[in-house]
Tab-separated table of C-alpha atoms in Angstrom:
chain	number	residue	atom	x	y	z
A	1	MET	CA	0.394	0.120	0.126
A	2	ALA	CA	1.648	3.285	-1.061
A	3	ALA	CA	1.389	6.278	1.491
A	4	TYR	CA	0.828	9.325	1.199
A	5	ARG	CA	1.784	12.060	3.399
A	6	ILE	CA	0.794	14.865	4.760
A	7	LEU	CA	2.008	17.397	7.093
A	8	THR	CA	-0.005	20.015	8.266
A	9	LEU	CA	0.815	23.058	10.659
A	10	ASP	CA	-1.552	25.913	12.714
A	11	GLY	CA	-2.220	29.233	13.020
A	12	GLY	CA	-0.176	30.857	16.080
A	13	GLY	CA	1.451	34.322	15.405
A	14	ILE	CA	5.308	34.164	16.953
A	15	ARG	CA	4.289	30.390	18.273
A	16	GLY	CA	5.344	29.421	15.183
A	17	LEU	CA	8.850	29.528	16.778
A	18	LEU	CA	7.763	26.707	18.686
A	19	SER	CA	6.591	24.647	15.718
A	20	ALA	CA	9.727	25.437	13.743
A	21	VAL	CA	11.811	23.524	17.132
A	22	LEU	CA	9.594	21.068	16.904
A	23	MET	CA	10.222	20.590	13.083
A	24	ASP	CA	13.790	20.881	13.719
A	25	GLU	CA	13.753	17.991	16.432
A	26	LEU	CA	12.229	15.404	14.644
A	27	ASP	CA	14.762	16.486	12.133
A	28	ARG	CA	17.241	15.306	14.754
A	29	ARG	CA	15.414	12.189	15.318
A	30	ASN	CA	14.451	11.299	11.585
A	31	PRO	CA	16.589	13.125	9.552
A	32	ASP	CA	14.518	12.012	6.116
A	33	TRP	CA	11.028	12.425	7.077
A	34	LEU	CA	10.481	15.528	5.471
A	35	ASP	CA	12.074	14.567	2.337
A	36	ARG	CA	8.750	12.100	2.644
A	37	VAL	CA	6.374	14.891	2.869
A	38	ASP	CA	3.641	14.728	-0.268
A	39	MET	CA	1.809	17.593	0.979
A	40	ILE	CA	2.029	20.436	3.660
A	41	ALA	CA	-0.901	22.428	4.704
A	42	GLY	CA	-0.464	25.770	6.950
A	43	THR	CA	-2.217	28.177	8.611
A	44	SER	CA	-1.197	31.754	9.239
A	45	THR	CA	2.209	31.286	10.597
A	46	GLY	CA	2.026	27.574	9.908
A	47	GLY	CA	1.084	28.670	6.481
A	48	ILE	CA	4.554	30.705	5.967
A	49	LEU	CA	6.328	27.973	7.446
A	50	ALA	CA	4.553	25.515	4.973
A	51	LEU	CA	5.650	27.853	2.276
A	52	ALA	CA	9.193	28.291	3.248
A	53	LEU	CA	9.547	24.080	3.615
A	54	ALA	CA	8.238	23.530	0.254
A	55	ASN	CA	10.426	26.436	-1.157
A	56	GLY	CA	13.332	24.104	0.162
A	57	MET	CA	14.170	26.160	3.714
A	58	LYS	CA	14.828	23.233	6.722
A	59	PRO	CA	13.505	23.755	9.722
A	60	ALA	CA	16.705	24.971	11.559
A	61	GLU	CA	17.068	27.813	9.389
A	62	LEU	CA	13.368	28.393	9.597
A	63	ALA	CA	13.913	28.679	13.793
A	64	GLU	CA	16.514	30.994	13.731
A	65	LEU	CA	14.484	32.912	11.062
A	66	TYR	CA	11.951	33.276	13.875
A	67	TYR	CA	14.126	33.840	16.108
A	68	GLU	CA	15.407	36.821	14.984
A	69	LEU	CA	12.584	38.713	13.093
A	70	GLY	CA	10.149	38.346	15.985
A	71	PRO	CA	10.999	41.723	17.532
A	72	ILE	CA	10.522	42.852	13.339
A	73	ILE	CA	7.393	41.756	12.428
A	74	PHE	CA	5.439	42.480	15.843
A	75	LYS	CA	7.218	45.913	16.187
A	76	ASP	CA	4.623	48.881	18.001
A	77	ASN	CA	5.244	52.205	19.350
A	78	LEU	CA	4.032	54.795	21.193
A	79	LEU	CA	2.834	57.225	18.612
A	80	ASP	CA	0.625	53.563	17.124
A	81	GLU	CA	-1.005	53.136	20.458
A	82	VAL	CA	-1.875	56.697	20.709
A	83	ARG	CA	-3.572	57.004	17.275
A	84	ASP	CA	-5.008	53.529	18.005
A	85	LEU	CA	-6.467	54.615	21.147
A	86	GLY	CA	-4.246	51.640	22.596
A	87	ARG	CA	-6.300	48.784	20.567
A	88	MET	CA	-10.028	49.914	20.388
A	89	ILE	CA	-9.267	50.782	17.020
A	90	GLY	CA	-6.663	49.723	14.124
A	91	ALA	CA	-4.781	46.850	13.836
A	92	ASP	CA	-1.635	45.993	16.442
A	93	TYR	CA	0.334	45.875	13.994
A	94	GLY	CA	1.413	47.050	10.171
A	95	THR	CA	2.056	44.641	7.471
A	96	LYS	CA	5.112	46.665	5.859
A	97	ASN	CA	7.472	44.802	7.728
A	98	LEU	CA	6.498	41.564	7.579
A	99	ARG	CA	5.863	41.796	3.757
A	100	SER	CA	9.447	42.814	3.668
A	101	GLU	CA	11.391	39.866	5.282
A	102	LEU	CA	8.493	38.040	3.171
A	103	GLU	CA	9.795	39.139	-0.493
A	104	LYS	CA	13.060	38.490	0.883
A	105	ILE	CA	12.423	34.469	1.439
A	106	PHE	CA	10.261	33.970	-1.637
A	107	ALA	CA	10.966	37.031	-3.989
A	108	ASP	CA	9.092	36.008	-7.425
A	109	THR	CA	8.578	32.576	-6.325
A	110	ARG	CA	5.244	31.544	-7.537
A	111	LEU	CA	2.944	28.780	-6.047
A	112	ARG	CA	3.641	26.500	-9.355
A	113	ASP	CA	7.733	27.063	-8.610
A	114	LEU	CA	7.917	25.102	-5.633
A	115	ASP	CA	9.324	21.865	-4.710
A	116	LYS	CA	5.997	20.367	-2.947
A	117	ARG	CA	2.471	20.243	-2.751
A	118	VAL	CA	0.787	23.265	-0.759
A	119	LEU	CA	-2.795	24.363	0.599
A	120	ILE	CA	-2.536	27.595	2.788
A	121	THR	CA	-5.881	28.395	4.472
A	122	ALA	CA	-7.157	31.940	4.104
A	123	PHE	CA	-10.360	34.012	4.490
A	124	ASP	CA	-11.371	36.443	1.132
A	125	LEU	CA	-14.462	39.114	3.050
A	126	ASP	CA	-15.961	39.766	-0.380
A	127	ASN	CA	-15.536	37.565	-3.236
A	128	GLU	CA	-17.072	40.518	-5.807
A	129	ALA	CA	-19.340	38.059	-7.035
A	130	VAL	CA	-21.362	40.407	-9.827
A	131	LEU	CA	-24.840	38.705	-8.790
A	132	PRO	CA	-26.068	40.590	-5.477
A	133	GLU	CA	-27.566	37.366	-4.387
A	134	GLU	CA	-23.464	35.317	-4.829
A	135	ARG	CA	-21.714	38.256	-3.516
A	136	SER	CA	-20.309	37.344	0.078
A	137	TRP	CA	-17.283	36.298	2.321
A	138	LYS	CA	-16.376	32.917	2.280
A	139	PRO	CA	-13.155	30.556	3.092
A	140	LYS	CA	-10.408	30.372	-0.087
A	141	PHE	CA	-7.575	27.755	-0.046
A	142	PHE	CA	-5.075	28.455	-1.907
A	143	HIS	CA	-2.915	25.184	-3.444
A	144	ASN	CA	-0.400	24.529	-6.731
A	145	PHE	CA	-2.344	21.326	-7.055
A	146	PRO	CA	-3.000	21.181	-11.285
A	147	GLY	CA	-6.522	21.848	-12.200
A	148	VAL	CA	-8.921	24.014	-13.171
A	149	ASP	CA	-8.898	25.461	-9.192
A	150	SER	CA	-5.173	26.054	-9.355
A	151	ASP	CA	-3.912	28.624	-8.003
A	152	GLY	CA	-0.007	28.222	-9.166
A	153	GLU	CA	0.276	31.671	-10.675
A	154	GLN	CA	-0.166	33.700	-6.933
A	155	HIS	CA	3.087	34.498	-5.487
A	156	ALA	CA	3.508	32.826	-2.544
A	157	ALA	CA	4.840	36.135	-0.428
A	158	ASP	CA	1.467	37.577	-1.377
A	159	VAL	CA	-0.743	34.191	0.247
A	160	ALA	CA	1.791	34.377	3.249
A	161	LEU	CA	0.360	37.682	3.880
A	162	TYR	CA	-3.333	36.977	2.859
A	163	SER	CA	-3.140	33.977	4.968
A	164	SER	CA	-1.304	35.591	8.243
A	165	ALA	CA	-3.576	38.561	8.523
A	166	ALA	CA	-4.751	37.990	11.943
A	167	PRO	CA	-7.734	40.285	12.894
A	168	THR	CA	-6.709	43.095	15.485
A	169	TYR	CA	-3.070	41.984	15.129
A	170	PHE	CA	-2.736	43.065	11.292
A	171	PRO	CA	-5.023	44.667	8.911
A	172	SER	CA	-6.186	42.645	5.865
A	173	VAL	CA	-4.519	42.274	2.574
A	174	ASP	CA	-6.099	42.597	-0.691
A	175	GLY	CA	-9.646	41.545	0.790
A	176	TYR	CA	-8.523	38.738	2.908
A	177	ILE	CA	-7.878	38.140	6.652
A	178	ASP	CA	-6.185	34.630	8.188
A	179	GLY	CA	-6.970	31.750	7.718
A	180	GLY	CA	-7.681	30.623	11.493
A	181	VAL	CA	-10.845	32.133	11.419
A	182	VAL	CA	-11.910	28.878	9.896
A	183	ALA	CA	-8.629	26.414	10.076
A	184	ASN	CA	-6.413	26.871	12.352
A	185	HIS	CA	-5.611	23.673	12.285
A	186	PRO	CA	-5.780	22.367	8.178
A	187	GLY	CA	-5.936	19.045	8.947
A	188	MET	CA	-9.249	18.427	7.733
A	189	VAL	CA	-8.634	20.761	4.724
A	190	ALA	CA	-5.675	19.186	3.728
A	191	LEU	CA	-7.845	15.645	3.857
A	192	SER	CA	-10.262	17.729	1.818
A	193	GLN	CA	-8.028	18.554	-0.901
A	194	THR	CA	-6.874	14.952	-1.695
A	195	GLN	CA	-10.150	13.823	-2.341
A	196	ASP	CA	-11.145	17.218	-4.568
A	197	GLN	CA	-11.776	16.069	-8.310
A	198	ARG	CA	-10.785	19.200	-9.586
A	199	SER	CA	-7.174	18.750	-9.113
A	200	GLU	CA	-4.826	16.347	-10.797
A	201	ILE	CA	-3.322	14.075	-8.090
A	202	PRO	CA	-2.306	11.617	-9.969
A	203	ASP	CA	-2.726	7.600	-8.098
A	204	ARG	CA	-5.071	9.740	-5.991
A	205	PRO	CA	-4.915	8.277	-2.452
A	206	ARG	CA	-7.604	6.432	-0.492
A	207	VAL	CA	-8.323	7.420	2.689
A	208	ASP	CA	-6.577	4.689	4.234
A	209	GLU	CA	-3.329	5.477	2.560
A	210	ILE	CA	-3.482	8.204	4.148
A	211	ARG	CA	-0.659	9.514	7.079
A	212	LEU	CA	-1.232	12.971	8.482
A	213	LEU	CA	0.910	14.952	11.347
A	214	SER	CA	-0.315	17.961	12.481
A	215	ILE	CA	1.978	20.161	14.233
A	216	GLY	CA	0.356	23.167	16.829
A	217	THR	CA	1.831	26.512	18.251
A	218	GLY	CA	0.393	25.358	21.610
A	219	GLN	CA	-2.853	25.097	23.278
A	220	VAL	CA	-3.661	27.525	26.003
A	221	LEU	CA	-5.910	26.262	28.787
A	222	SER	CA	-8.465	29.233	28.924
A	223	TYR	CA	-12.255	28.813	30.370
A	224	ILE	CA	-14.637	31.579	31.180
A	225	GLN	CA	-16.303	31.153	34.724
A	226	GLY	CA	-19.553	31.492	35.711
A	227	PRO	CA	-22.742	29.908	33.898
A	228	ILE	CA	-24.004	33.300	32.596
A	229	HIS	CA	-22.632	35.847	30.728
A	230	ASN	CA	-24.978	38.399	30.070
A	231	TRP	CA	-22.441	40.342	27.714
A	232	GLY	CA	-22.079	42.595	24.716
A	233	LEU	CA	-19.572	43.744	21.788
A	234	VAL	CA	-17.002	44.932	24.405
A	235	GLN	CA	-17.273	41.990	26.471
A	236	TRP	CA	-16.758	39.556	24.270
A	237	ALA	CA	-14.361	40.431	21.520
A	238	LYS	CA	-11.294	39.231	23.046
A	239	PRO	CA	-13.082	35.989	23.952
A	240	LEU	CA	-14.024	35.505	20.707
A	241	LEU	CA	-11.317	36.219	18.565
A	242	ASN	CA	-9.374	33.320	20.709
A	243	LEU	CA	-11.934	30.702	20.855
A	244	MET	CA	-11.919	31.783	17.119
A	245	LEU	CA	-8.244	30.844	16.305
A	246	ASP	CA	-7.514	28.398	19.172
A	247	ALA	CA	-10.496	26.593	20.405
A	248	VAL	CA	-11.812	25.463	16.503
A	249	SER	CA	-8.819	23.592	16.039
A	250	GLY	CA	-9.667	20.388	18.976
A	251	VAL	CA	-12.961	20.028	15.820
A	252	PRO	CA	-10.587	18.840	13.109
A	253	ASP	CA	-8.400	17.092	15.746
A	254	PHE	CA	-11.049	15.273	16.311
A	255	GLN	CA	-12.404	14.496	12.907
A	256	CYS	CA	-8.974	13.564	11.758
A	257	ARG	CA	-8.669	10.991	14.539
A	258	GLN	CA	-11.825	9.474	13.737
A	259	MET	CA	-11.161	9.582	10.156
A	260	LEU	CA	-7.913	8.165	10.249
A	261	GLY	CA	-7.032	6.381	14.187
A	262	ALA	CA	-3.471	5.384	14.186
A	263	ASN	CA	-2.081	7.093	10.459
A	264	TYR	CA	-2.800	10.485	12.448
A	265	HIS	CA	-0.734	12.139	14.851
A	266	ARG	CA	-0.852	15.361	16.589
A	267	LEU	CA	2.403	17.129	18.508
A	268	ASN	CA	1.186	20.124	19.874
A	269	TYR	CA	2.087	21.312	24.102
A	270	THR	CA	-0.553	22.373	26.399
A	271	PHE	CA	0.331	25.738	27.777
A	272	PRO	CA	-0.244	25.591	31.640
A	273	ASP	CA	-3.655	28.239	32.385
A	274	GLY	CA	-3.367	31.594	32.420
A	275	LYS	CA	0.403	31.177	30.936
A	276	GLY	CA	-0.100	31.348	27.493
A	277	ILE	CA	1.997	33.205	24.765
A	278	GLU	CA	-0.516	35.446	22.660
A	279	LEU	CA	0.496	35.998	19.125
A	280	GLY	CA	2.866	38.803	18.969
A	281	GLU	CA	4.909	38.395	22.278
A	282	TRP	CA	7.931	37.954	20.707
A	283	LYS	CA	9.876	38.034	24.106
A	284	LYS	CA	9.057	35.213	24.668
A	285	ARG	CA	10.826	33.378	22.208
A	286	ASP	CA	13.266	31.776	24.834
A	287	ARG	CA	10.780	29.901	26.667
A	288	LEU	CA	9.375	29.202	23.120
A	289	VAL	CA	12.425	27.231	22.530
A	290	GLY	CA	12.824	26.400	25.793
A	291	ILE	CA	9.638	24.038	25.696
A	292	GLY	CA	10.495	22.716	21.990
A	293	ARG	CA	14.032	21.615	23.213
A	294	LYS	CA	13.815	20.585	26.910
A	295	ASP	CA	9.823	20.110	27.983
A	296	MET	CA	8.560	17.909	24.386
A	297	VAL	CA	11.515	15.133	24.875
A	298	THR	CA	8.121	12.288	25.779
A	299	GLU	CA	6.630	14.301	22.766
A	300	LEU	CA	9.246	14.282	20.309
A	301	ASP	CA	10.220	10.674	21.109
A	302	ALA	CA	6.719	9.433	20.801
A	303	ALA	CA	6.111	11.770	17.471
A	304	ALA	CA	9.793	10.038	15.318
A	305	ASP	CA	8.369	7.090	16.787
A	306	TRP	CA	5.059	7.163	14.991
A	307	LEU	CA	6.899	8.209	11.696
A	308	ALA	CA	8.997	5.615	12.122
A	309	VAL	CA	6.367	2.941	12.021
A	310	HIS	CA	3.774	5.010	9.908
A	311	TRP	CA	5.901	7.446	7.975
A	312	LEU	CA	9.085	5.734	7.004
A	313	ASP	CA	8.402	2.329	7.372
A	314	ALA	CA	9.707	0.794	3.791
A	315	SER	CA	6.343	-1.127	3.377
A	316	THR	CA	4.127	2.382	3.725
A	317	ASN	CA	6.377	3.383	0.247
């Protein structure tokens, strides 16, 4: 039975550094695992990582890059705070620095030029349909599979920006916002792509031939105490954003487990209650590196064992 290997990478801002470190640690345990990947799917910061991996970068390079660029990407100043009324209006950060760094990484590379098949999530705020009854917002899943709906001509830097435009953190880009609003864990989107008849996939895999490794950016143990919350827009604004970007990851995790069983593995960290790291908290980079290098040894060993059996075993080739 031929195995079809999918790597998925969650959204999470600067916490993408943790994903990069975890992949680097897996590299040390199983040096050839990334060479076997057939598709890389990513959301937001995971979309940036996915595109960079498909463009030939190594996890160790990405970990170093994320560490160095955190203060540049998530740069704010007092003038911004005053103009935005202390985060009440306007996004926390601009996209100028992020765009500049992405263009350095990808230059004029288009999705069709990448070495791997990719699927990158975003959300289109206006499909600009001619007929009023068809005009709406909708998810957008950029990919480079050949076929009638291929996005191969799209520039990788643009798609990375679209996918990572997290509401309140960054402004929208060309009418797109962060794919995390619909698929912060892109596992089910990736599975669906393998079965999409619009895409040309030689030897299209059956579901039982798919191996899926999902790497998260950390689960925050959050809760809202009390049985009744008679809140309005202001009170719900921040909790709803966290629900949208974090809590919804549990749904595709459940679905992937039910569909794939032992052929699915999730590698993720659980932050203790009240000790999570927000998308833009670049000053906590050392903590993220420590979690990936030291705190998750047991989880990494388990993931490496899973790779050896389900990903690298010659009987699955």
